[in-house]
Coordinates of C-alpha atoms in Angstrom, one line a residue:
M5 CA 73.5 59.4 104.7
S6 CA 76.7 58.2 102.6
H7 CA 79.0 57.5 104.7
Q8 CA 81.9 57.9 101.6
P9 CA 81.7 61.6 101.5
L10 CA 82.8 61.7 105.2
R11 CA 85.3 59.6 104.7
I12 CA 86.8 61.6 101.8
I13 CA 86.6 64.8 104.2
D14 CA 88.1 63.2 107.3
A15 CA 91.3 61.9 105.5
N16 CA 91.6 65.9 104.2
L17 CA 91.3 67.0 107.1
N18 CA 93.8 64.4 108.6
R19 CA 96.3 65.6 105.5
S20 CA 95.5 69.9 105.9
S21 CA 96.0 69.8 109.7
E22 CA 99.7 67.6 109.4
G23 CA 100.8 70.0 106.6
L24 CA 100.2 72.9 108.9
R25 CA 101.9 71.6 111.4
V26 CA 105.2 70.7 109.2
L27 CA 104.6 74.3 108.2
E28 CA 104.7 75.7 111.9
D29 CA 107.5 74.3 113.3
I30 CA 109.5 75.3 109.9
A31 CA 108.3 79.3 111.0
R32 CA 109.1 77.9 115.0
F33 CA 112.4 76.0 115.2
L34 CA 114.8 76.9 111.6
L35 CA 112.9 80.5 111.0
N36 CA 112.4 81.4 114.9
D37 CA 109.4 83.8 113.0
V38 CA 107.0 84.0 116.3
E39 CA 104.5 86.2 114.1
L40 CA 104.2 83.0 111.4
R41 CA 104.0 80.3 113.2
Q42 CA 101.0 82.5 115.5
R43 CA 99.6 82.7 112.3
L44 CA 100.1 79.0 111.1
R45 CA 98.6 77.9 114.8
T46 CA 95.6 80.2 114.7
L47 CA 95.0 78.5 110.4
R48 CA 95.2 75.0 112.1
H49 CA 93.3 76.1 115.9
D50 CA 90.3 77.5 113.6
L51 CA 90.1 74.7 111.4
S52 CA 89.7 72.1 114.1
Q53 CA 87.3 73.8 115.8
E54 CA 85.7 74.1 112.6
T55 CA 85.1 70.8 112.3
K56 CA 85.2 69.4 115.8
S57 CA 81.4 68.8 116.0
L58 CA 81.4 66.2 113.6
S59 CA 85.0 65.0 115.3
V60 CA 83.6 61.8 116.9
R61 CA 82.0 60.5 113.4
L62 CA 84.3 61.0 111.0
L63 CA 86.9 58.8 113.3
S64 CA 83.9 56.6 113.1
Q65 CA 84.0 55.7 109.5
R66 CA 87.9 55.9 110.0
D67 CA 89.0 52.5 107.7
S68 CA 93.1 53.3 106.6
E69 CA 93.4 49.8 106.8
H70 CA 91.5 48.9 103.9
D71 CA 92.0 52.5 102.4
V72 CA 93.3 51.8 99.1
G73 CA 95.1 55.3 98.8
H74 CA 98.5 56.9 99.2
P75 CA 99.7 60.5 100.2
P76 CA 99.3 63.1 97.6
Y77 CA 103.7 63.3 99.2
S78 CA 105.5 60.1 100.0
T79 CA 106.6 60.9 102.9
E80 CA 109.4 59.1 103.6
R81 CA 110.1 61.9 100.1
E82 CA 109.7 64.6 102.8
L83 CA 112.2 62.8 105.1
A84 CA 115.1 62.5 102.8
M85 CA 114.6 66.1 102.1
E86 CA 118.4 67.7 103.0
T87 CA 116.2 70.9 105.1
T88 CA 119.1 72.9 106.3
S89 CA 120.0 73.7 102.1
L90 CA 118.2 76.5 100.9
Q91 CA 116.0 74.4 98.0
G92 CA 115.4 72.2 100.7
L93 CA 113.1 73.7 102.3
L94 CA 111.9 75.2 100.0
D95 CA 110.5 72.2 98.4
L96 CA 109.1 71.0 101.4
V97 CA 107.3 73.6 102.1
K98 CA 105.9 73.9 98.8
A99 CA 104.7 70.5 98.9
N100 CA 103.5 71.3 102.3
A101 CA 101.4 74.3 101.0
K102 CA 100.0 72.6 98.5
R103 CA 99.2 69.1 100.2
V104 CA 97.3 71.7 102.9
E105 CA 96.1 73.8 99.5
E106 CA 94.4 70.6 98.4
S107 CA 93.3 69.1 100.8
L108 CA 91.4 72.0 102.1
R109 CA 89.0 72.1 98.4
V110 CA 88.3 68.8 98.5
V111 CA 86.5 69.8 101.5
E112 CA 85.5 73.3 100.3
E113 CA 83.6 71.0 97.4
L114 CA 81.8 68.3 99.5
A115 CA 81.3 70.7 102.2
K116 CA 78.6 72.1 99.6
L117 CA 76.5 69.0 98.9
P118 CA 73.0 69.0 100.8
E119 CA 73.3 66.1 103.6
I120 CA 76.5 67.8 104.4
S121 CA 76.0 71.7 104.2
S122 CA 74.3 71.9 108.0
M123 CA 77.4 70.8 109.6
L124 CA 80.3 72.3 107.1
N125 CA 80.5 75.9 105.6
S126 CA 82.4 75.6 102.7
A127 CA 82.9 79.6 102.9
S128 CA 84.8 78.5 105.7
F129 CA 87.7 76.4 104.1
E130 CA 87.6 78.2 100.9
Q131 CA 88.5 81.6 103.2
T132 CA 90.7 79.1 105.4
R133 CA 92.9 77.8 101.7
F134 CA 93.2 81.8 100.8
A135 CA 95.1 82.7 104.0
L136 CA 97.4 79.4 103.2
Y137 CA 98.7 81.3 99.6
T138 CA 99.7 84.2 101.4
L139 CA 101.0 81.7 104.4
E140 CA 102.6 80.2 101.9
Q141 CA 104.6 83.0 100.1
D142 CA 105.3 85.1 102.9
L143 CA 106.9 82.4 104.1
I144 CA 109.4 80.9 100.5
S145 CA 110.1 85.0 101.2
R146 CA 111.4 84.3 104.4
I147 CA 113.2 81.2 103.3
S148 CA 114.5 82.4 100.2
R149 CA 115.6 85.8 101.9
R150 CA 117.3 84.0 104.5
D151 CA 120.9 82.5 103.2
K152 CA 121.2 86.2 102.1
I153 CA 120.8 87.3 105.5
E154 CA 123.3 85.1 107.8
R155 CA 125.5 86.4 104.9
M156 CA 125.3 90.0 106.3
A157 CA 128.1 89.1 109.0
G158 CA 131.3 90.8 108.3
L159 CA 132.3 94.4 106.8
Y160 CA 130.2 96.0 104.4
V161 CA 132.0 97.9 102.3
I162 CA 130.0 100.7 100.6
L163 CA 131.8 101.5 97.4
D164 CA 130.7 105.3 97.2
R165 CA 131.6 106.7 93.4
Q166 CA 131.6 110.8 94.9
F167 CA 134.4 108.8 97.2
L168 CA 136.8 107.5 94.6
V169 CA 137.9 110.9 93.4
G170 CA 138.3 108.4 89.7
R171 CA 139.5 105.8 90.4
N172 CA 138.1 102.8 89.1
E173 CA 135.1 100.9 90.6
M174 CA 136.2 97.5 89.4
D175 CA 139.6 98.2 90.5
V176 CA 138.3 99.1 93.8
A177 CA 135.6 96.3 94.3
G178 CA 138.4 94.0 92.8
Q179 CA 140.4 94.5 95.8
I180 CA 138.0 94.9 98.4
I181 CA 136.7 91.3 97.5
E182 CA 140.2 89.7 97.4
G183 CA 140.5 91.6 100.7
G184 CA 138.1 89.1 102.2
A185 CA 135.2 91.7 101.9
R186 CA 131.4 89.6 101.7
I187 CA 129.4 92.7 101.2
I188 CA 129.9 96.1 98.4
Q189 CA 126.9 98.8 98.5
L190 CA 127.7 100.5 95.5
R191 CA 126.4 104.2 96.5
D192 CA 126.3 107.8 93.8
K193 CA 124.0 110.6 94.8
Q194 CA 125.0 112.5 91.6
S195 CA 125.3 110.9 88.5
K196 CA 122.8 110.1 85.8
K197 CA 120.8 106.1 86.1
R198 CA 121.6 105.1 82.4
E199 CA 125.5 106.0 83.5
L200 CA 125.3 104.2 86.9
L201 CA 123.1 101.1 85.3
L202 CA 125.8 100.4 83.6
V203 CA 128.6 100.1 86.7
A204 CA 126.2 98.3 88.6
Q205 CA 125.6 95.7 86.3
K206 CA 130.2 94.7 85.9
L207 CA 130.1 95.5 89.5
R208 CA 126.5 92.7 90.1
D209 CA 128.3 90.2 87.5
L210 CA 132.1 90.9 89.8
C211 CA 130.1 90.5 93.3
S212 CA 128.0 87.5 91.7
R213 CA 131.2 85.2 90.4
A214 CA 132.5 86.0 94.0
D215 CA 129.7 85.3 96.5
V216 CA 130.0 88.5 97.6
L217 CA 125.9 90.5 98.2
F218 CA 126.0 93.2 96.2
I219 CA 123.6 95.4 97.3
I220 CA 122.3 98.9 95.8
N221 CA 121.6 102.4 97.4
D222 CA 118.1 104.2 97.2
Y223 CA 117.1 103.1 93.5
L224 CA 114.6 100.5 93.4
D225 CA 114.5 100.2 89.6
L226 CA 118.3 100.1 90.0
A227 CA 118.0 97.5 92.1
M228 CA 115.4 95.8 90.1
A229 CA 117.2 95.9 86.9
V230 CA 120.2 94.4 88.0
D231 CA 119.2 91.6 89.5
A232 CA 120.8 93.4 92.7
D233 CA 121.2 91.4 96.2
G234 CA 118.6 93.5 98.0
L235 CA 118.1 97.4 98.4
H236 CA 119.6 99.9 100.8
V237 CA 117.2 103.1 101.8
G238 CA 117.0 105.7 104.1
Q239 CA 114.4 107.4 106.3
E240 CA 113.5 109.7 103.7
D241 CA 114.0 107.3 100.5
L242 CA 110.4 104.3 99.4
P243 CA 108.8 103.2 101.9
L244 CA 109.3 99.8 103.4
P245 CA 105.3 98.2 102.4
V246 CA 105.9 99.4 99.3
I247 CA 109.8 98.7 98.6
R248 CA 108.3 94.6 99.7
R249 CA 105.0 95.2 97.4
E250 CA 108.2 95.9 94.0
L251 CA 111.1 93.5 95.0
P252 CA 111.1 89.9 94.3
I253 CA 110.7 88.1 96.9
D254 CA 113.8 86.3 97.8
R255 CA 115.8 89.9 98.3
I256 CA 117.3 91.2 100.9
V257 CA 115.9 95.9 102.5
G258 CA 118.4 97.7 105.2
C259 CA 117.2 100.1 106.4
S260 CA 118.9 103.5 108.0
V261 CA 117.8 104.8 112.0
T262 CA 118.9 107.2 114.3
T263 CA 116.1 106.0 116.8
L264 CA 114.9 103.5 119.2
S265 CA 111.4 104.4 117.3
Q266 CA 112.3 104.0 113.5
A267 CA 114.3 100.8 114.2
T268 CA 111.3 99.1 115.7
E269 CA 109.2 100.2 112.9
A270 CA 111.1 99.2 109.8
Q271 CA 111.4 95.2 112.1
A272 CA 107.5 95.3 112.4
E273 CA 107.3 96.6 107.8
G274 CA 110.3 93.6 107.5
T275 CA 113.9 95.7 106.9
D276 CA 116.1 92.2 106.7
Y277 CA 118.4 94.4 108.6
I278 CA 118.7 97.3 109.9
A279 CA 121.5 100.2 109.5
V280 CA 122.5 102.2 112.7
G281 CA 123.9 105.1 113.0
S282 CA 126.6 107.9 112.3
I283 CA 128.3 105.7 115.1
F284 CA 130.9 107.8 115.7
P285 CA 131.7 111.1 113.7
T286 CA 131.9 111.1 110.4
A287 CA 133.0 113.6 107.7
T288 CA 131.9 110.8 104.8
K289 CA 128.1 112.0 104.6
D290 CA 126.7 115.8 105.7
G291 CA 124.5 116.4 108.7
V292 CA 125.1 112.8 109.8
T293 CA 123.5 112.3 113.9
V294 CA 126.0 111.3 115.9
V295 CA 123.3 107.9 118.5
G296 CA 127.0 106.5 119.5
V297 CA 127.7 102.9 120.9
N298 CA 125.3 102.4 123.6
M299 CA 121.9 102.7 121.0
L300 CA 123.8 99.9 119.5
K301 CA 123.9 98.5 122.9
E302 CA 120.2 99.3 123.3
L303 CA 118.8 98.4 119.6
K304 CA 120.5 94.9 120.0
R305 CA 118.5 94.6 123.4
T306 CA 115.0 95.7 121.6
V307 CA 115.1 94.3 118.0
S308 CA 115.6 90.9 116.8
T309 CA 116.1 92.4 113.3
P310 CA 120.0 91.8 112.5
L311 CA 122.3 95.0 113.9
V312 CA 124.7 96.9 111.2
A313 CA 126.7 99.6 112.5
I314 CA 128.4 102.6 110.5
G315 CA 128.9 106.0 110.6
G316 CA 133.1 107.1 111.8
I317 CA 134.3 103.9 112.1
N318 CA 137.9 102.4 111.5
Q319 CA 140.6 100.6 113.3
N320 CA 140.7 101.8 116.2
N321 CA 137.5 101.7 117.2
I322 CA 135.8 98.9 114.8
G323 CA 136.4 96.3 117.7
E324 CA 134.5 98.6 119.8
V325 CA 131.2 98.1 117.7
V326 CA 132.1 94.4 117.4
S327 CA 131.6 94.0 121.4
A328 CA 128.5 96.3 121.4
G329 CA 126.5 94.2 119.6
A330 CA 127.3 93.9 115.5
Y331 CA 126.0 92.4 112.7
A332 CA 127.9 93.8 110.1
V333 CA 130.5 96.5 110.2
A334 CA 129.8 99.0 106.9
V335 CA 132.5 101.5 106.1
I336 CA 133.4 103.5 103.8
S337 CA 136.6 105.9 104.4
A338 CA 138.2 103.3 106.4
V339 CA 138.6 101.3 103.3
L340 CA 138.3 103.6 100.7
G341 CA 140.9 106.0 102.4
E342 CA 143.9 103.9 102.6
K343 CA 145.4 103.8 99.2
D344 CA 146.0 99.4 100.4
I345 CA 142.6 98.7 99.7
K346 CA 143.4 95.3 99.9
G347 CA 144.8 95.3 103.3
A348 CA 143.1 97.8 104.9
V349 CA 140.3 95.8 104.5
Q350 CA 142.0 92.4 106.2
K351 CA 143.3 95.5 109.1
L352 CA 139.6 95.5 109.6
I353 CA 138.4 92.6 109.9
A354 CA 141.3 91.0 111.6
K355 CA 140.0 93.9 114.5
M356 CA 136.4 92.5 113.9
D357 CA 137.1 88.6 114.9
L358 CA 139.8 89.2 117.7
A359 CA 136.7 91.3 119.3
T360 CA 134.3 88.0 118.6
E361 CA 136.8 86.0 120.1
E362 CA 137.4 87.5 123.0
C363 CA 133.3 88.7 123.4
Q364 CA 133.6 84.8 123.5
D365 CA 135.6 84.1 125.9
R366 CA 133.8 86.0 128.4

């Protein structure tokens, strides 16, 4: 048998293994994603096992010194990429995924040759390649949302139109942003979608200019129509897997919970943040379940997804929920119920900052 096919297979298997290792380390060290890292690790190990019987023969045909070719992606270029930036990290994932996919396709085709087919199963490499297509999508999805998830920290103001009692949404949102809030959610359970669409579009533009995250409550179609940064749903709304399938992969999804089992299920189904509450009694929403600060502490020990505390939070107790482990704090009446919207936001943020400093000093 000619040694040339074995040289080609050896080179492409090396590229595949190297590319998979880069992707695995991104999942492990940059995303801290155990599940993604394990899937990539399994893929790499399975590939090694598939070709284990050929390892000595492949190694004997290797001739790197006289190889006139070059890797499809320059190592220097990859190392020079600014992987701490969102686009740099996305480029790195795409480059290495493509490197692996192309290499697997080469081995897949060569494995169909009569002299190779008895040693390698072409279908196995095809299956690995298709598995990587899904893994690439999952990695891109996680990285694309990571930036938004990191920006979820701080004060999260829910702009409930029914609570505004005729006040202009844009004026109120402008004051909220000036006060320093970094997330605004639009909630409206009563207005018609056509009317709400116009409001959402204006708020989306305002938040975009101010680099503030804009979240839509409940309505997937509205979130997609205005290109919102994310969607927030409750236990009675569309299931998270359905939302994940329809929403663009770089958009975040938050889910409200009142129990530990709901939180663990939401995390397993891919929620980007978990809103737990009502932490305290509140008159903003009818029929709420008050879960208390201890539930927030328990969830902090149980789930790794960022927690947003919600329900009855004001200047007197906001420090308590921050100390309990809330990644962000969502409020309605503590801001919208005040005449000085901007001042109310600033006071709440000051209380949060103080609680954070106290936690760090302990």
